[in-house]
Every structure is written in structure tokens, then in C-alpha cells.
CSV table of C-alpha atoms in Angstrom, one decimal:
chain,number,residue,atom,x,y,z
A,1,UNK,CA,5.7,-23.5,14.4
A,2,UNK,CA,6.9,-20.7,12.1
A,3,UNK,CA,10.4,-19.3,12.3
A,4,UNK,CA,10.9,-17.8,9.3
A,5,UNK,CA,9.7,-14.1,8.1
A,6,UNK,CA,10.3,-13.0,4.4
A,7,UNK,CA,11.2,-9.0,4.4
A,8,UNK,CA,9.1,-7.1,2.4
A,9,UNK,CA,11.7,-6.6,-0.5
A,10,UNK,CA,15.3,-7.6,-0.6
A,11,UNK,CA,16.8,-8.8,-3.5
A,12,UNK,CA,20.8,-9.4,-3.6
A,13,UNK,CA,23.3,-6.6,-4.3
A,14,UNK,CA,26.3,-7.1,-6.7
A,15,UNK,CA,29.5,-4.9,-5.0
A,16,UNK,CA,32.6,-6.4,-6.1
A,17,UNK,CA,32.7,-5.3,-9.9
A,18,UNK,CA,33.7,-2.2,-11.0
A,19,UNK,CA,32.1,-0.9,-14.4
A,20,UNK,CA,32.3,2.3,-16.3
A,21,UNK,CA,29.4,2.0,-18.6
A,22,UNK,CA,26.6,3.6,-15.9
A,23,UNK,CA,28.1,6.5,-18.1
A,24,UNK,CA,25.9,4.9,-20.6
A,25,UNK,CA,22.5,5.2,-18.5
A,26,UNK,CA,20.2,7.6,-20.7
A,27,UNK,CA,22.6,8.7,-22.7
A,28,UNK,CA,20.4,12.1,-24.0
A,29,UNK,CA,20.3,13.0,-20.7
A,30,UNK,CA,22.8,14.9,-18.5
A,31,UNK,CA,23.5,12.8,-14.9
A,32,UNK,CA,23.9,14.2,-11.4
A,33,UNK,CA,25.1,11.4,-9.4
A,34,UNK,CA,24.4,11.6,-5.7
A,35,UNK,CA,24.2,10.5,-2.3
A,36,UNK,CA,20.6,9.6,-2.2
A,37,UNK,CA,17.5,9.7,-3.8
A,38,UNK,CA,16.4,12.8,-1.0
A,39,UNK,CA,19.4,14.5,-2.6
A,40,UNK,CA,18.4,13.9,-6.3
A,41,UNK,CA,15.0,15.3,-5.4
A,42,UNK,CA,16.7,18.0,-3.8
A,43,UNK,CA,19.2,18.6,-6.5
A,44,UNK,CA,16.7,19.2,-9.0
A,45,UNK,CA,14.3,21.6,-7.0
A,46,UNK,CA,17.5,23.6,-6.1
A,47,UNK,CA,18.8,23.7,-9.9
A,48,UNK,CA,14.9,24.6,-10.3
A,49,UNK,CA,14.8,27.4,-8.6
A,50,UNK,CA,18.3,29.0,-9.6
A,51,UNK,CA,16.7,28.9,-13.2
A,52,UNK,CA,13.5,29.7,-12.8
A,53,UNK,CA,12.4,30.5,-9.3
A,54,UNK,CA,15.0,33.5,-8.7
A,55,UNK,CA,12.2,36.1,-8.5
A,56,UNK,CA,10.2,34.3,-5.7
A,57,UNK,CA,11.3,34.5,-2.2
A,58,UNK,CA,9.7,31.0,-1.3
A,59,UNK,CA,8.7,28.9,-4.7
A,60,UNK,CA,6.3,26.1,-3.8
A,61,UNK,CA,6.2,22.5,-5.0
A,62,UNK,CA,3.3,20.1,-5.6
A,63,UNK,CA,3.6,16.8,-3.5
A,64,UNK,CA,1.2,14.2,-3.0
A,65,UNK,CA,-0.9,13.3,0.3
A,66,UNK,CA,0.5,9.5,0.2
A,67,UNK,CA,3.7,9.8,-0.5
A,68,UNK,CA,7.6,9.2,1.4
A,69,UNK,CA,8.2,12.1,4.0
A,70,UNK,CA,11.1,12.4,2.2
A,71,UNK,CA,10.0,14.4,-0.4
A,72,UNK,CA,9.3,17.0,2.2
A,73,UNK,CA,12.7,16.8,3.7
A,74,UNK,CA,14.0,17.9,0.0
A,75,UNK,CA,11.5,20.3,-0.5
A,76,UNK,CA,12.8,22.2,2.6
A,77,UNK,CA,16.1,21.8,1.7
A,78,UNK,CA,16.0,23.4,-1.5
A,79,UNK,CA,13.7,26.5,0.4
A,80,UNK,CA,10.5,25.8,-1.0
A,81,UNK,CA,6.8,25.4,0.5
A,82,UNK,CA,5.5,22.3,-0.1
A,83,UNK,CA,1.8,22.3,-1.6
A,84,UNK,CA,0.2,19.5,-1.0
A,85,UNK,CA,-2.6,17.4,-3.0
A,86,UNK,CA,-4.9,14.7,-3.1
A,87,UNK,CA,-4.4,11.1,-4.7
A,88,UNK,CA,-7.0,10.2,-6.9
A,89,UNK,CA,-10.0,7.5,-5.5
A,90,UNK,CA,-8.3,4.2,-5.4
A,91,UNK,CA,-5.5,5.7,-7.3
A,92,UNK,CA,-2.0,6.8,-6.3
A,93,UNK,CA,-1.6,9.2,-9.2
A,94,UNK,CA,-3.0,13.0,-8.4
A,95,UNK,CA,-6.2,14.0,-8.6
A,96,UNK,CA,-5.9,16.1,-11.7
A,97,UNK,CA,-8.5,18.3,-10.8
A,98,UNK,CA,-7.1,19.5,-7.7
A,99,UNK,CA,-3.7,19.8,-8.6
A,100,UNK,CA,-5.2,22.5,-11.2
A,101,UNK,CA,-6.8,24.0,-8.7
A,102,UNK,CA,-3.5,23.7,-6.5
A,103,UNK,CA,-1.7,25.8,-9.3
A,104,UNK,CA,-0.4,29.3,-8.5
A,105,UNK,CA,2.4,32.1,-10.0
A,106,UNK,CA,4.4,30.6,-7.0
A,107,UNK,CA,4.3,26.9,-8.3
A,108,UNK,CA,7.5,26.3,-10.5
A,109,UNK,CA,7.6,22.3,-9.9
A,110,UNK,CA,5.3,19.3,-9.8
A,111,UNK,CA,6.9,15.9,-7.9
A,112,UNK,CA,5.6,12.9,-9.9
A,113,UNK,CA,5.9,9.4,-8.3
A,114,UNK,CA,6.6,6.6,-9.6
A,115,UNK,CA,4.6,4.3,-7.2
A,116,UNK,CA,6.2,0.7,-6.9
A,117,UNK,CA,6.4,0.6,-11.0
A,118,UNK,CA,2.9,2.1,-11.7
A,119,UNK,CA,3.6,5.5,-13.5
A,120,UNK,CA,1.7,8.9,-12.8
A,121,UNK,CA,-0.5,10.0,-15.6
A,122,UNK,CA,2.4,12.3,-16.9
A,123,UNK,CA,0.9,12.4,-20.5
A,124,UNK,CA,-2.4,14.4,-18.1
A,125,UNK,CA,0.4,15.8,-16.3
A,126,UNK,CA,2.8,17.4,-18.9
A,127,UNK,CA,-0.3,18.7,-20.2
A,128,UNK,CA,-1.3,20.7,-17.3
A,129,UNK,CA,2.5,21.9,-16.7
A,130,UNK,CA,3.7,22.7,-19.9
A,131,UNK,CA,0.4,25.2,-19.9
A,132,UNK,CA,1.4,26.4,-16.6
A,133,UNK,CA,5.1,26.6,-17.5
A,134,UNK,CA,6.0,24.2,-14.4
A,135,UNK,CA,8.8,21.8,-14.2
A,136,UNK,CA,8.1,18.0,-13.5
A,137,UNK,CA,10.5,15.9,-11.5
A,138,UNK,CA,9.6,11.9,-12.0
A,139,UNK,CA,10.3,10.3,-8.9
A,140,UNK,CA,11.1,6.7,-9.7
A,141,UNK,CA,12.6,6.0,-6.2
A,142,UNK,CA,10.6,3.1,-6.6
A,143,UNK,CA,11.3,2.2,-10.2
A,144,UNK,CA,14.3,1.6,-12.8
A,145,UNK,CA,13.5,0.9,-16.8
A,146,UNK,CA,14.3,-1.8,-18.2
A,147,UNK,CA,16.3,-0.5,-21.7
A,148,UNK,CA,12.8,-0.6,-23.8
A,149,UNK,CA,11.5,2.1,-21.4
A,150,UNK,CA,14.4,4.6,-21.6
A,151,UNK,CA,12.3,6.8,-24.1
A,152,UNK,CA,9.1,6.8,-21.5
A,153,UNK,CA,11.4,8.9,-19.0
A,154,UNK,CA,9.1,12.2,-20.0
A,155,UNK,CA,10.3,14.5,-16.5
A,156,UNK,CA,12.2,17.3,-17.2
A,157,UNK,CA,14.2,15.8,-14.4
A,158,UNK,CA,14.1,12.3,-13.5
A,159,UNK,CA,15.3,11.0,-10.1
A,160,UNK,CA,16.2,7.2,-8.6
A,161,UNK,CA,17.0,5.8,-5.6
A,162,UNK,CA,19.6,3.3,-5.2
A,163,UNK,CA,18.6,3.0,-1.5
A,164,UNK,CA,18.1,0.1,0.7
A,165,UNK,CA,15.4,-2.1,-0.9
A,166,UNK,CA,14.9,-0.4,-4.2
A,167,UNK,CA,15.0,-1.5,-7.6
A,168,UNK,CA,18.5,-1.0,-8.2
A,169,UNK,CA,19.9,-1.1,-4.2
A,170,UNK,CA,23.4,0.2,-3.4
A,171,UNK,CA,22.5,0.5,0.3
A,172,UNK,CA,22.6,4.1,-0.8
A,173,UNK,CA,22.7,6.6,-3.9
A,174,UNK,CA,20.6,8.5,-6.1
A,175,UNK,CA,20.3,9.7,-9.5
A,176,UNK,CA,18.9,13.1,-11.1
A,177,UNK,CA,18.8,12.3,-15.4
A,178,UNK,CA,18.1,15.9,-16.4
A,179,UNK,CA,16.1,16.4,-19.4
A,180,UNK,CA,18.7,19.1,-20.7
A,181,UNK,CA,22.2,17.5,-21.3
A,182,UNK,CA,24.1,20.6,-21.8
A,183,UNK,CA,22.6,21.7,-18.0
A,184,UNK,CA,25.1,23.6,-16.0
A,185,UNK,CA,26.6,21.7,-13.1
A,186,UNK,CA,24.6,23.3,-10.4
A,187,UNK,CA,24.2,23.6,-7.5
A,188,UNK,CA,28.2,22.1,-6.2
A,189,UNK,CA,28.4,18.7,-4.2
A,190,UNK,CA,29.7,17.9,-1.0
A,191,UNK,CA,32.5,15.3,-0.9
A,192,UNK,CA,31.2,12.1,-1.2
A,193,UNK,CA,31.7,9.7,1.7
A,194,UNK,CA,34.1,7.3,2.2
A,195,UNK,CA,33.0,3.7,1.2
A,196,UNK,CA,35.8,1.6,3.1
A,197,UNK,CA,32.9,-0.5,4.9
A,198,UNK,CA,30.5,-1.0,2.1
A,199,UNK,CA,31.5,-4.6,1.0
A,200,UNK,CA,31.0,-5.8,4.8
A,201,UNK,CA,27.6,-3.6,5.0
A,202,UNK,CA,26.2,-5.4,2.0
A,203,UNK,CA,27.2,-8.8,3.5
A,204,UNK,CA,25.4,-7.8,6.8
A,205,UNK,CA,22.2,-6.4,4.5
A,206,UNK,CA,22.2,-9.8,2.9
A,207,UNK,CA,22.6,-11.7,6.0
A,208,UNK,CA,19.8,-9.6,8.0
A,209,UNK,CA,17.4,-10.1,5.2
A,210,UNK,CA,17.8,-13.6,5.2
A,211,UNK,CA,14.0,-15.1,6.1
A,212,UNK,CA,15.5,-16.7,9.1
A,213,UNK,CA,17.7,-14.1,10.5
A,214,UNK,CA,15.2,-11.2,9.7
A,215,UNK,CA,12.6,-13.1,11.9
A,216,UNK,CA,14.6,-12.7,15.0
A,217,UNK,CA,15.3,-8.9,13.4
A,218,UNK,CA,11.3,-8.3,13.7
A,219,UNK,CA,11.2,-8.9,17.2
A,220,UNK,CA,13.1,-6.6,18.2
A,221,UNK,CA,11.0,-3.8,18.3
A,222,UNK,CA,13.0,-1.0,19.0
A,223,UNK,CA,14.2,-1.2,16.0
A,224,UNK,CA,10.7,0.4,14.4
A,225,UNK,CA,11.3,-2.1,11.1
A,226,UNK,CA,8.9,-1.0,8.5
A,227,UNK,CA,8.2,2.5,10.3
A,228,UNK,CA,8.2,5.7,8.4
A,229,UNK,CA,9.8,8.3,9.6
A,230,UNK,CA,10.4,12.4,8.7
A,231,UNK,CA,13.9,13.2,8.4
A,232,UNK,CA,15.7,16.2,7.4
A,233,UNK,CA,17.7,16.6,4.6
A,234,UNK,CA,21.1,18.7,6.1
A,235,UNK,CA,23.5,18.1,3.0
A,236,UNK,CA,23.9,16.5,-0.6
A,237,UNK,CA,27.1,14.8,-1.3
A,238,UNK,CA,28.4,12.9,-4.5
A,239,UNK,CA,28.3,9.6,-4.8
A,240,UNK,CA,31.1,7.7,-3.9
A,241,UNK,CA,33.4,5.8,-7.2
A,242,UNK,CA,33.0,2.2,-5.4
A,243,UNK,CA,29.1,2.7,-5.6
A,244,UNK,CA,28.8,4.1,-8.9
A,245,UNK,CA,31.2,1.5,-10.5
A,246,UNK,CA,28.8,-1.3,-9.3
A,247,UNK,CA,25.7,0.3,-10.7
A,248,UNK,CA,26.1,-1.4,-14.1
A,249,UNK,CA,26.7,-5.0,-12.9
A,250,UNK,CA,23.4,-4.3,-10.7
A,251,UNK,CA,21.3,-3.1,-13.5
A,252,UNK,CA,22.2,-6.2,-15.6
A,253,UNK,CA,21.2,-8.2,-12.9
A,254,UNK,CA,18.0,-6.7,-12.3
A,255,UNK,CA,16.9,-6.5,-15.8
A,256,UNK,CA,17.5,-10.6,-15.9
A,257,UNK,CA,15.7,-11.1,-12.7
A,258,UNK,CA,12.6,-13.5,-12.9
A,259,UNK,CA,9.1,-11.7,-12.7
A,260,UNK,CA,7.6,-15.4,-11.6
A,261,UNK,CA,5.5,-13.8,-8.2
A,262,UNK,CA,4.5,-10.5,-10.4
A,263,UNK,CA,3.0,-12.3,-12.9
A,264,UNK,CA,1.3,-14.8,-10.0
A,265,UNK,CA,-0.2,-12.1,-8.4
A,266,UNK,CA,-1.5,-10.5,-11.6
A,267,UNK,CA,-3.4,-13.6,-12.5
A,268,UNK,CA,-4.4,-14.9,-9.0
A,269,UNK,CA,-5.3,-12.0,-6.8
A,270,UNK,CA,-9.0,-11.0,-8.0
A,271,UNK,CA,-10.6,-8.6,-6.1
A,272,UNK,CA,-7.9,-5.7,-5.8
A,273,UNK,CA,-9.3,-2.1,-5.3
A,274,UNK,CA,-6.3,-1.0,-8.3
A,275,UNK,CA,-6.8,-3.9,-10.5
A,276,UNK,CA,-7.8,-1.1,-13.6
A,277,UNK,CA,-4.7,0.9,-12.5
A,278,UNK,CA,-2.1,-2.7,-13.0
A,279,UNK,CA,-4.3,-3.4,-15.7
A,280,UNK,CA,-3.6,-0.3,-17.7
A,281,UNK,CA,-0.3,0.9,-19.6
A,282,UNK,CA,0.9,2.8,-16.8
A,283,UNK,CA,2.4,-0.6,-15.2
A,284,UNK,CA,5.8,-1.4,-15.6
A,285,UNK,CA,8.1,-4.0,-13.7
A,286,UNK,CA,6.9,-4.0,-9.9
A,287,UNK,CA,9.1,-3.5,-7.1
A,288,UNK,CA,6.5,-5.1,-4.8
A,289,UNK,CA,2.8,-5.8,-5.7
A,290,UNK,CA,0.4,-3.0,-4.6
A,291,UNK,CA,-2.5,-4.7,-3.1
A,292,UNK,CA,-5.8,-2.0,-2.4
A,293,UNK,CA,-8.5,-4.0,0.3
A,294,UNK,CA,-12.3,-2.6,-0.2
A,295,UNK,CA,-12.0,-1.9,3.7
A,296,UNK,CA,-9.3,-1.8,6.2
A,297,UNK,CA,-11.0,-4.2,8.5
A,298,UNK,CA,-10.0,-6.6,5.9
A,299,UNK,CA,-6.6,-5.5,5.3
A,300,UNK,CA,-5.6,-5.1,8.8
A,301,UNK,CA,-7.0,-8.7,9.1
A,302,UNK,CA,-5.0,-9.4,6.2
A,303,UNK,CA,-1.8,-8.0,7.4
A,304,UNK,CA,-2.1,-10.0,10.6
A,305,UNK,CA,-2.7,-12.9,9.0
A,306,UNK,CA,0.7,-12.7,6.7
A,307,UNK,CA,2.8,-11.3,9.9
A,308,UNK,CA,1.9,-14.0,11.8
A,309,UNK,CA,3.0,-16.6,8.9
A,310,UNK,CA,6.3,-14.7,7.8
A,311,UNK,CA,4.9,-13.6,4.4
A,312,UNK,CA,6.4,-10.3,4.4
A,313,UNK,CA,3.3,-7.8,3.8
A,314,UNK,CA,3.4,-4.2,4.6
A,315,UNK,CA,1.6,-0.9,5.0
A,316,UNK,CA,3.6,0.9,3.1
A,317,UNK,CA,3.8,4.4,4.8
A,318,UNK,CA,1.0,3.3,6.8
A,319,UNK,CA,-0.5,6.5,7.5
A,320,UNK,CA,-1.0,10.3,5.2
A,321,UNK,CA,1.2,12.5,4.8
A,322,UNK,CA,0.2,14.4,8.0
A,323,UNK,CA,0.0,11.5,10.2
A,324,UNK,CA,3.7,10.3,9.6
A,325,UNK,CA,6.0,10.6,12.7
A,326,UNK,CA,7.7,13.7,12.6
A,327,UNK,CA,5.7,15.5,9.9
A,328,UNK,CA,3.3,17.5,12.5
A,329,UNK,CA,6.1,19.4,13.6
A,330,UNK,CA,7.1,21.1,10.2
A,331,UNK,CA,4.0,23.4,11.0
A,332,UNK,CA,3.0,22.8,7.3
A,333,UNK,CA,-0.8,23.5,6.0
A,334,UNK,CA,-2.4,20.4,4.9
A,335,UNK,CA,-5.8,20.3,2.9
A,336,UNK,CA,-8.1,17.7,3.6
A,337,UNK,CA,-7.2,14.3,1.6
A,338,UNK,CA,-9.9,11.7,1.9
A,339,UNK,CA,-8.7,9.6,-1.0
A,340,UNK,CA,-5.4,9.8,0.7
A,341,UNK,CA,-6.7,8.8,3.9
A,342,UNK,CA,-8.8,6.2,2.6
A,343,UNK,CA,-5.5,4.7,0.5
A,344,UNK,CA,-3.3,4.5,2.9
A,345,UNK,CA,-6.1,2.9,5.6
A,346,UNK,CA,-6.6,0.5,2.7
A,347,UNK,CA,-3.7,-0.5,1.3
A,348,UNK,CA,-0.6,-3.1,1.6
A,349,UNK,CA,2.6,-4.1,-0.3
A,350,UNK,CA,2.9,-8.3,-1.2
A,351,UNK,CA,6.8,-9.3,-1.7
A,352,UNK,CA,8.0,-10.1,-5.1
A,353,UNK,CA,11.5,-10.5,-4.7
A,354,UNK,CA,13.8,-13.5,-5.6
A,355,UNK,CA,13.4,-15.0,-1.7
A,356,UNK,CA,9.9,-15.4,-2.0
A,357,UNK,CA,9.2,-18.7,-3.6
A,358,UNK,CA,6.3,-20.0,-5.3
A,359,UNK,CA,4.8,-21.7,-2.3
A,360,UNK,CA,5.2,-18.7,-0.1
A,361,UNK,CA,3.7,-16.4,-3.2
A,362,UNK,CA,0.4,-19.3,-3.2
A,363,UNK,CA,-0.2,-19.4,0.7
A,364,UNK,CA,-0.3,-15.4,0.1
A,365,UNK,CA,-2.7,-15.4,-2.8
A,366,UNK,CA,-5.2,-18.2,-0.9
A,367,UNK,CA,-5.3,-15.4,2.4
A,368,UNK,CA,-6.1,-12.4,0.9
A,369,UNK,CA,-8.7,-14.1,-1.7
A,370,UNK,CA,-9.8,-15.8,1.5
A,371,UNK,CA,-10.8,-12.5,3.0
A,372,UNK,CA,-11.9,-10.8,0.4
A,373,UNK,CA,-14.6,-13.7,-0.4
């Protein structure tokens, strides 16, 4: 009998060293540090908008159809109207077509994602923008670069999460790296808040994602573990000194950490729907291993099949943009996104981080290419 569940990411977090040199992060761009990566989003629409947006009563942004609520949390905060657009087939980048299409005299910015450490065609992208005279903000909520990738960061604003379960995790924190170092330091933070707790929080975090405590954790099911919610954005705070002097220690550690189950997955998984998109330049280090099924009979089966041996797979958002809890309410317009819909009905995240070991990462492997026979 199995009473062990691996969480879908959860790598440790380093929080007693305190480090100065996160000053050194990108050092030819400016850096915003905040209190989340909604905030860096929001930081950069707002600083957006106060440059170029001041003639237009309600500036829209570009978002994708699969995508983190959140992104329309920041797009409301920062008083814009979100335009949404269709992922490409079997592709979370933007269908480049319709984003042209999407492309108005109201459109100052374009929200590029970063999804799980497979870029957006930004080189397509920066093309279309830079004709248009749009900013891009590179979402790498999902992503950090190791130091050979610094010169890739092409956004004119670049944003991280250092949220629970990211790359870099501080149980909280984000970063806007804006393209322009001698930006003005606008818009003004809100105090950032106080961190007396944090050291016990992380012990808790490390405790809860333990594989044997966090199977007691799943069943509690009021809890919604692995749900995705919409919620607001009400204000953007600084981040606090205690999180921001234990960036650098974190960084080190996560450039050092072994890529063993990446690389397993790359080699042993053989029918997934995005193997041309890991197989291309566009992948960099994985935060988990995106895993598209030809059908969602099979991944649902698939799903099942891990949850019910603790192998910590996951739908992701689960659902389009539209469909996520909270999101109908907004009264937003939403074109019709069939290679959304089909993505996200299709589609599920395989662990990689250092709790998952190499038996775990095989019994995973011998399901899915069991199902996909």
C-alpha cells in the first residue's frame, strides 16, 4: 500500500544567509524588487502606461488563452483591458497570426511567457512589436537563467517569481529587470511586509512537501491543492531585506542542482504532443517536464494512474483562461481558443525536482509510454 505522494515541485529553500550580490543579477539592467511576481507584472504595465499609454483612457494588453489568472489580476491593476489570444496548435507560445490580428492603436504591451523553461518565440515576437511600437514583458514566473543565458533576456521588461514552487522559491517575491537601467523609479512601493515568521514558514513548506506528510496534505480536500484560482491584485509592496538577502545563496543553489529526471524524461518519454517544441532552442532548464497527451482520455487516464501511485503529476491550470474559477466574473470578452482548449484538455506537468528519485522518475516513464502505446 502507497503512503507516500511526491508534490508536483518543491525543491529546498536556503533562508539563513544573507548576501548582497543579488545587486549583481543582470547587471545592464535596472531592478524593481517586489512582493510578487503579480506585482512585477504589474509594475511594469503601470510604468508602461505612465510612458507610453498616457493618451489612452484604457490601454490594452495581449495575454494568452492558457496562461496563470494572474496575469489578469495585474492587468486590472495597472487599468488596462486585457486582450486575449490563442496558443499556437500543440504549442504554448502565441499564435503569431492572431496576435497580429489582435493588434490595435490601443495595444501598448505584449505578456510573453516563459512556460516551465520553454521560451516564447520572442525573436517572431520582437519582430511584430518593434513594428507596432509595443512593449514586451517576459514572464519567466516559471524560469530563472542560469549565468550563460543572461544575454537571452530580450523583454523590454523581464519579470520572476520567487513564489512558492518556482525556480528560485522565497515563499514569495518577484522581480521586474527593466531593459532601461537609467528607468525612473516609478510607480512608488508600499512598505514591504514584515518577515519575522519567514524562517519557521520555510521549515513548515519543507516539512509539508515532504512525500510523506504531503500525502496526508492531499487528502484533505478543502484545501483545493493544485487548484487555480483568480485573485485580485489590491497592492504592490517591496520586497522585504531578509528575502532579498537570501536570493543569491538560492540562485547558487539552483544553478548547481542536478538535471538527472530532465534529462530522463527527454530521452525516455516518446510520444509527447511537444516533443519538436523541447526539442528546439527555445528549451532551457525545466521547472517541471511538460508532458502534451494525443487525447485527454489518455491523459486523464494518465493523471489517475500517477495520483493513485504518489507520482506527483498535474494539470497545470487545468482548464482556459475562461474556465478558471473566478475568471467569469471579471465580465471580460473572450475569443474563441481551440488550441487553448485543446492544450489545456491535453496536457500535464511530470516532477523534476530533487525529491523525485530515479525509481519514482522510471515507474513514471513506463505509465505514460504504457498508455500512449
Amino acid at each position: 500500500m502507497n503512503l507516500s505522494s511526491l508534490a508536483p515541485t518543491g525543491n529546498p529553500i536556503v533562508c539563513h544567509a544573507s548576501d548582497e550580490r543579488y545587486q549583481e543579477l543582470f547587471p545592464k539592467h535596472r531592478l524593481i524588487w517586489v512582493d510578487s511576481g503579480t506585482s512585477a507584472l504589474a509594475w511594469s504595465l503601470l510604468h508602461i502606461k505612465a510612458q507610453r499609454g498616457a493618451e489612452l483612457a484604457r490601454p490594452k494588453v495581449i495575454v494568452p488563452g492558457y496562461c496563470c489568472p494572474d496575469l489578469l489580476a495585474a492587468a486590472l491593476f495597472a487599468g488596462y483591458d486585457p486582450i486575449i489570444v490563442d496558443i499556437d496548435v500543440s504549442d504554448p507560445s502565441y499564435c503569431i497570426k492572431q496576435l497580429q490580428e489582435a493588434i490595435t492603436a490601443e495595444v501598448i504591451a505584449i505578456i510573453a511567457i516563459n512556460f516551465l523553461g520553454v521560451k516564447e518565440r520572442l525573436a517572431e515576437l520582437s519582430a511584430v512589436a518593434i513594428k507596432a511600437g509595443i512593449a514586451i514583458i517576459e514572464d519567466n514566473a516559471q524560469w530563472f537563467p542560469d549565468d550563460a543565458d543572461e544575454a537571452q533576456l530580450t523583454g523590454d521588461y523581464v519579470t520572476f517569481s520567487f513564489g512558492r514552487g518556482k525556480a528560485i522559491s522565497l515563499l514569495g517575491g518577484g522581480l521586474v529587470a527593466v531593459k532601461n537601467s537609467e528607468v525612473a523609479d516609478v510607480p512608488q512601493l508600499a512598505e514591504s511586509v514584515s518577515d519575522r515568521f519567514w524562517f519557521l514558514k520555510v521549515q513548515l513548506y519543507h516539512l509539508l512537501t515532504n512525500r510523506y506528510f504531503y500525502y496526508w496534505l492531499e487528502k484533505v480536500t478543502f484545501l483545493g491543492l493544485g487548484s487555480t484560482v483568480f485573485h485580485p491584485l489590491t497592492e504592490i509592496s517591496a520586497l522585504s531585506d531578509k528575502r532579498k538577502g537570501a536570493v543569491w545563496r538560492n540562485v547558487v543553489e539552483y544553478s548547481n542542482r542536478c538535471r538527472e529526471n530532465e534529462s530522463l524524461y527527454l530521452q525516455e518519454l516518446i510520444s509527447n504532443q511537444m516533443g519538436a517544441v523541447l526539442a528546439s532552442a527555445r528549451r532551457g532548464r525545466l521547472l517541471r517536464f511538460p508532458y502534451l497527451f494525443r487525447d485527454q482520455e489518455t491523459r486523464d487516464k494518465a493523471y489517475e494512474a500517477l495520483k493513485q501511485q504518489g507520482l506527483g503529476g498535474s494539470k497545470m491550470y487545468g482548464e482556459v483562461l475562461y474556465q478558471i474559477d473566478g475568471v467569469a466574473s471579471l465580465g471580460l470578452t473572450f475569443p474563441v481558443l481551440p488550441n487553448a482548449e485543446s492544450f489545456a484538455k491535453r496536457f500535464l506537468t511530470l516532477p523534476t525536482h530533487q525529491g523525485v528519485d530515479k525509481s519514482s522518475a522510471l515507474r513514471i516513464v513506463e505509465i505514460i509510454n504504457h498508455l500512449e502505446a
